[in-house]
Amino acid sequence: AIDKGNAAAPKDYQHIRTFLSSNCFGDYYTRGGLPLKFRELLTFVYILSMGGADSQVRAHIAGNLRTGNDRKKLIAVVTALVPYIGYPRSLNALSALDEIAPLR
């Protein structure tokens, strides 16, 4: 997915996508110490807490689902974050979760 995203990016800023791939996915995600499932959950927390990164929140919801963190766990994380990040960011995360992993 990363290679496809890099290839699809406009030519005049593909270098930024290359930086991202090399740095985040080539360095941080390949380090030891934390299992990928937990690292992906932390990444969701960081990005969600920043605000203004809705497409990245959606991407990391999908990443969490792929690594085995289910809808229930993501809702529990958002619930724990409400007092720290506020309702707007929390509600945006829940909307993104509904978009990607609707309740069945």
Coordinates of N, CA, C and O in Angstrom, one line a residue:
A1 N 0.8 -1.2 0.0 CA 0.0 0.0 0.0 C 0.9 1.3 0.0 O 0.5 2.2 -0.7
I2 N 2.0 1.2 0.7 CA 2.9 2.3 0.8 C 3.5 2.6 -0.6 O 3.5 3.7 -1.0
D3 N 4.0 1.5 -1.2 CA 4.5 1.7 -2.6 C 3.5 2.3 -3.6 O 3.9 3.1 -4.4
K4 N 2.3 1.8 -3.5 CA 1.3 2.3 -4.4 C 1.0 3.8 -4.1 O 0.8 4.5 -5.0
G5 N 0.9 4.1 -2.8 CA 0.7 5.5 -2.5 C 1.8 6.4 -2.9 O 1.6 7.5 -3.4
N6 N 3.0 5.9 -2.8 CA 4.2 6.7 -3.3 C 4.1 6.9 -4.8 O 4.4 8.0 -5.3
A7 N 3.8 5.8 -5.5 CA 3.8 5.9 -6.9 C 2.7 6.8 -7.4 O 2.8 7.5 -8.5
A8 N 1.6 6.9 -6.7 CA 0.4 7.6 -7.1 C 0.5 9.1 -6.7 O -0.2 9.9 -7.3
A9 N 1.4 9.5 -5.9 CA 1.6 10.9 -5.5 C 2.1 11.7 -6.6 O 2.8 11.2 -7.5
P10 N 1.7 13.0 -6.7 CA 2.2 13.9 -7.7 C 3.7 13.9 -7.7 O 4.3 13.9 -6.7
K11 N 4.3 14.0 -8.9 CA 5.7 13.9 -9.1 C 6.4 15.0 -8.3 O 7.5 14.8 -7.8
D12 N 5.8 16.2 -8.2 CA 6.5 17.3 -7.5 C 6.6 17.2 -6.0 O 7.4 17.9 -5.4
Y13 N 6.0 16.2 -5.4 CA 6.2 16.0 -4.0 C 6.3 14.5 -3.6 O 6.2 14.1 -2.5
Q14 N 6.7 13.7 -4.6 CA 7.0 12.3 -4.3 C 8.1 12.1 -3.3 O 8.1 11.2 -2.5
H15 N 9.0 13.1 -3.3 CA 10.1 13.0 -2.3 C 9.7 13.0 -0.9 O 10.3 12.4 0.0
I16 N 8.6 13.7 -0.6 CA 8.0 13.8 0.8 C 7.5 12.4 1.1 O 7.8 11.9 2.3
R17 N 6.9 11.7 0.2 CA 6.4 10.4 0.5 C 7.6 9.4 0.7 O 7.5 8.5 1.5
T18 N 8.6 9.6 0.0 CA 9.8 8.8 0.1 C 10.4 9.0 1.5 O 10.8 8.1 2.2
F19 N 10.5 10.3 2.0 CA 11.0 10.6 3.3 C 10.1 9.9 4.3 O 10.6 9.2 5.3
L20 N 8.8 10.0 4.2 CA 7.9 9.3 5.1 C 8.1 7.8 5.2 O 8.3 7.2 6.3
S21 N 8.2 7.2 4.0 CA 8.4 5.7 4.0 C 9.7 5.3 4.6 O 9.8 4.4 5.4
S22 N 10.8 6.0 4.3 CA 12.1 5.7 4.8 C 12.2 5.9 6.3 O 12.7 5.1 7.0
N23 N 11.6 7.0 6.7 CA 11.7 7.4 8.2 C 10.8 6.6 9.0 O 11.2 5.9 9.9
C24 N 9.5 6.8 8.8 CA 8.5 6.1 9.7 C 8.4 4.6 9.5 O 8.5 3.9 10.5
F25 N 8.3 4.2 8.3 CA 8.1 2.8 8.1 C 9.4 2.0 7.9 O 9.5 0.8 8.2
G26 N 10.4 2.7 7.5 CA 11.7 2.0 7.4 C 12.5 2.1 8.7 O 13.5 1.3 8.8
D27 N 12.2 3.0 9.6 CA 12.9 3.1 10.8 C 12.1 2.8 12.0 O 12.2 1.7 12.7
Y28 N 11.1 3.6 12.3 CA 10.3 3.4 13.5 C 9.5 2.1 13.6 O 9.5 1.4 14.6
Y29 N 8.9 1.7 12.5 CA 8.1 0.5 12.5 C 8.9 -0.8 12.5 O 8.4 -1.9 12.7
T30 N 10.2 -0.7 12.1 CA 11.0 -1.9 12.1 C 11.8 -2.1 13.3 O 12.6 -3.0 13.5
R31 N 11.8 -1.1 14.3 CA 12.5 -1.2 15.5 C 11.9 -2.3 16.4 O 10.7 -2.6 16.3
G32 N 12.8 -2.9 17.2 CA 12.3 -3.9 18.2 C 11.8 -3.2 19.4 O 11.7 -2.0 19.5
G33 N 11.4 -4.0 20.4 CA 11.0 -3.4 21.7 C 9.5 -3.5 21.9 O 9.1 -3.7 23.0
L34 N 8.8 -3.2 20.9 CA 7.3 -3.2 21.1 C 6.7 -4.0 20.0 O 7.1 -3.9 18.8
P35 N 5.8 -4.9 20.3 CA 5.1 -5.6 19.2 C 4.4 -4.7 18.3 O 3.9 -3.6 18.7
L36 N 4.3 -5.1 17.0 CA 3.6 -4.2 16.0 C 2.2 -3.9 16.4 O 1.8 -2.7 16.2
K37 N 1.5 -4.8 17.0 CA 0.1 -4.6 17.4 C 0.0 -3.4 18.4 O -0.9 -2.5 18.2
F38 N 0.9 -3.4 19.3 CA 0.9 -2.3 20.3 C 1.4 -1.0 19.8 O 0.9 0.1 20.0
R39 N 2.4 -1.1 18.9 CA 3.0 0.1 18.3 C 1.9 0.8 17.4 O 1.8 2.0 17.4
E40 N 1.1 0.0 16.7 CA 0.1 0.5 15.9 C -1.0 1.2 16.7 O -1.5 2.3 16.4
L41 N -1.3 0.6 17.9 CA -2.3 1.2 18.8 C -1.7 2.6 19.3 O -2.5 3.6 19.4
L42 N -0.5 2.6 19.7 CA 0.1 3.9 20.1 C 0.1 4.9 19.0 O -0.1 6.1 19.3
T43 N 0.4 4.5 17.8 CA 0.4 5.5 16.7 C -1.0 6.0 16.5 O -1.2 7.3 16.3
F44 N -2.0 5.2 16.7 CA -3.4 5.7 16.6 C -3.6 6.8 17.7 O -4.2 7.8 17.4
V45 N -3.2 6.5 18.9 CA -3.3 7.4 20.0 C -2.6 8.8 19.7 O -3.2 9.8 19.9
Y46 N -1.4 8.7 19.2 CA -0.6 9.9 19.0 C -1.3 10.8 17.9 O -1.5 12.0 18.1
I47 N -1.7 10.1 16.8 CA -2.2 10.9 15.7 C -3.6 11.4 16.0 O -4.0 12.6 15.7
L48 N -4.4 10.6 16.7 CA -5.7 11.0 17.1 C -5.6 12.2 18.1 O -6.3 13.2 18.0
S49 N -4.7 12.2 19.0 CA -4.5 13.3 19.9 C -4.0 14.6 19.3 O -4.3 15.6 19.8
M50 N -3.3 14.5 18.2 CA -2.8 15.7 17.5 C -3.9 16.5 17.0 O -3.9 17.7 17.0
G51 N -4.9 15.9 16.5 CA -6.0 16.6 15.8 C -5.6 17.0 14.4 O -4.4 17.1 14.1
G52 N -6.5 17.3 13.5 CA -6.2 17.8 12.2 C -5.6 16.8 11.3 O -5.0 17.1 10.3
A53 N -5.6 15.5 11.6 CA -5.0 14.5 10.8 C -6.0 13.3 10.5 O -5.7 12.2 10.7
D54 N -7.2 13.7 10.1 CA -8.3 12.8 9.9 C -8.0 11.6 8.9 O -8.3 10.5 9.2
S55 N -7.3 11.9 7.8 CA -7.0 10.8 6.9 C -6.0 9.8 7.5 O -6.1 8.6 7.3
Q56 N -5.0 10.4 8.3 CA -4.1 9.5 9.0 C -4.8 8.7 10.1 O -4.4 7.5 10.3
V57 N -5.7 9.3 10.8 CA -6.5 8.5 11.8 C -7.2 7.4 11.1 O -7.2 6.2 11.6
R58 N -7.8 7.6 10.0 CA -8.5 6.5 9.2 C -7.5 5.4 8.8 O -7.8 4.3 8.9
A59 N -6.4 5.9 8.3 CA -5.3 4.9 7.9 C -4.9 4.0 9.1 O -4.7 2.8 9.0
H60 N -4.8 4.6 10.3 CA -4.3 3.9 11.4 C -5.4 3.1 12.1 O -5.1 2.1 12.8
I61 N -6.6 3.5 11.8 CA -7.7 2.6 12.3 C -7.6 1.3 11.4 O -7.7 0.2 12.0
A62 N -7.5 1.5 10.1 CA -7.3 0.3 9.2 C -6.1 -0.5 9.6 O -6.2 -1.8 9.7
G63 N -5.0 0.1 10.0 CA -3.8 -0.6 10.4 C -4.0 -1.4 11.7 O -3.5 -2.5 11.8
N64 N -4.7 -0.8 12.6 CA -5.0 -1.4 13.9 C -5.9 -2.7 13.6 O -5.7 -3.7 14.2
L65 N -6.9 -2.6 12.7 CA -7.7 -3.7 12.4 C -6.9 -4.8 11.8 O -7.1 -6.0 12.1
R66 N -6.0 -4.5 10.9 CA -5.1 -5.5 10.3 C -4.2 -6.2 11.3 O -3.8 -7.3 11.1
T67 N -3.8 -5.5 12.3 CA -2.9 -6.1 13.3 C -3.6 -6.8 14.4 O -3.0 -7.4 15.3
G68 N -4.9 -6.7 14.4 CA -5.7 -7.5 15.4 C -6.3 -6.7 16.5 O -7.0 -7.2 17.4
N69 N -6.2 -5.4 16.5 CA -6.9 -4.5 17.4 C -8.3 -4.2 16.9 O -8.4 -3.6 15.8
D70 N -9.3 -4.7 17.5 CA -10.6 -4.7 17.0 C -11.4 -3.4 17.3 O -10.8 -2.5 18.1
R71 N -12.5 -3.2 16.8 CA -13.4 -2.1 17.0 C -13.6 -1.8 18.5 O -13.5 -0.7 19.0
K72 N -13.8 -2.8 19.3 CA -14.1 -2.7 20.7 C -12.9 -2.1 21.4 O -13.0 -1.2 22.2
K73 N -11.7 -2.5 21.1 CA -10.5 -2.0 21.7 C -10.3 -0.5 21.3 O -9.9 0.3 22.1
L74 N -10.5 -0.2 20.0 CA -10.3 1.2 19.6 C -11.3 2.1 20.3 O -11.0 3.2 20.6
I75 N -12.5 1.6 20.4 CA -13.5 2.5 21.2 C -13.1 2.6 22.6 O -13.2 3.7 23.2
A76 N -12.5 1.6 23.2 CA -12.0 1.7 24.6 C -10.9 2.7 24.7 O -10.8 3.5 25.7
V77 N -10.0 2.8 23.7 CA -8.9 3.7 23.7 C -9.5 5.1 23.6 O -9.1 6.0 24.3
V78 N -10.4 5.3 22.6 CA -11.0 6.7 22.4 C -11.7 7.1 23.7 O -11.5 8.3 24.2
T79 N -12.4 6.2 24.3 CA -13.1 6.5 25.6 C -12.1 7.0 26.7 O -12.3 8.0 27.4
A80 N -11.0 6.3 26.8 CA -10.0 6.7 27.8 C -9.3 8.0 27.5 O -8.9 8.7 28.4
L81 N -9.3 8.4 26.2 CA -8.7 9.7 25.8 C -9.6 10.9 25.9 O -9.1 12.0 25.9
V82 N -10.9 10.7 26.0 CA -11.9 11.8 26.0 C -11.4 12.9 27.0 O -11.4 14.1 26.6
P83 N -11.1 12.7 28.2 CA -10.7 13.8 29.1 C -9.4 14.5 28.7 O -9.2 15.7 29.1
Y84 N -8.6 13.9 27.9 CA -7.3 14.5 27.5 C -7.4 15.2 26.1 O -6.7 16.2 25.9
I85 N -8.2 14.7 25.2 CA -8.2 15.2 23.9 C -9.5 15.9 23.6 O -9.6 16.6 22.5
G86 N -10.6 15.8 24.4 CA -11.8 16.4 24.2 C -12.8 15.6 23.3 O -12.4 14.6 22.7
Y87 N -14.0 16.1 23.3 CA -15.1 15.5 22.6 C -14.9 15.6 21.0 O -15.2 14.6 20.3
P88 N -14.6 16.8 20.5 CA -14.5 16.9 19.0 C -13.6 15.8 18.4 O -13.9 15.1 17.5
R89 N -12.4 15.7 18.9 CA -11.4 14.7 18.4 C -11.9 13.3 18.6 O -11.8 12.4 17.8
S90 N -12.5 13.1 19.8 CA -13.0 11.8 20.1 C -14.2 11.4 19.1 O -14.2 10.3 18.6
L91 N -15.1 12.3 18.9 CA -16.2 12.0 18.0 C -15.7 11.9 16.6 O -16.3 11.0 15.9
N92 N -14.7 12.6 16.2 CA -14.2 12.5 14.8 C -13.6 11.1 14.7 O -13.7 10.4 13.6
A93 N -12.9 10.6 15.7 CA -12.3 9.2 15.7 C -13.4 8.2 15.6 O -13.3 7.2 14.8
L94 N -14.5 8.4 16.3 CA -15.6 7.4 16.3 C -16.3 7.4 14.9 O -16.6 6.4 14.4
S95 N -16.4 8.6 14.3 CA -17.0 8.7 13.0 C -16.1 7.9 12.0 O -16.6 7.2 11.1
A96 N -14.8 8.1 12.1 CA -13.8 7.4 11.2 C -13.9 5.9 11.4 O -13.9 5.2 10.4
L97 N -14.0 5.5 12.7 CA -14.2 4.1 13.0 C -15.5 3.5 12.3 O -15.4 2.4 11.7
D98 N -16.6 4.3 12.4 CA -17.8 3.8 11.8 C -17.7 3.7 10.3 O -18.3 2.9 9.7
E99 N -16.9 4.6 9.7 CA -16.7 4.6 8.3 C -15.9 3.4 7.9 O -16.2 2.7 6.8
I100 N -14.9 3.0 8.6 CA -14.0 1.9 8.3 C -14.4 0.6 8.8 O -14.3 -0.4 8.1
A101 N -15.0 0.5 10.0 CA -15.4 -0.7 10.6 C -16.8 -0.6 11.2 O -16.9 -0.5 12.5
P102 N -17.8 -0.4 10.4 CA -19.1 -0.2 11.0 C -19.6 -1.3 11.9 O -19.2 -2.5 11.7
L103 N -20.4 -1.0 12.9 CA -21.0 -2.0 13.8 C -21.8 -2.9 13.0 O -22.7 -2.5 12.2
R104 N -21.7 -4.2 13.1 CA -22.5 -5.2 12.3 C -23.5 -5.8 13.2 O -23.4 -6.0 14.3

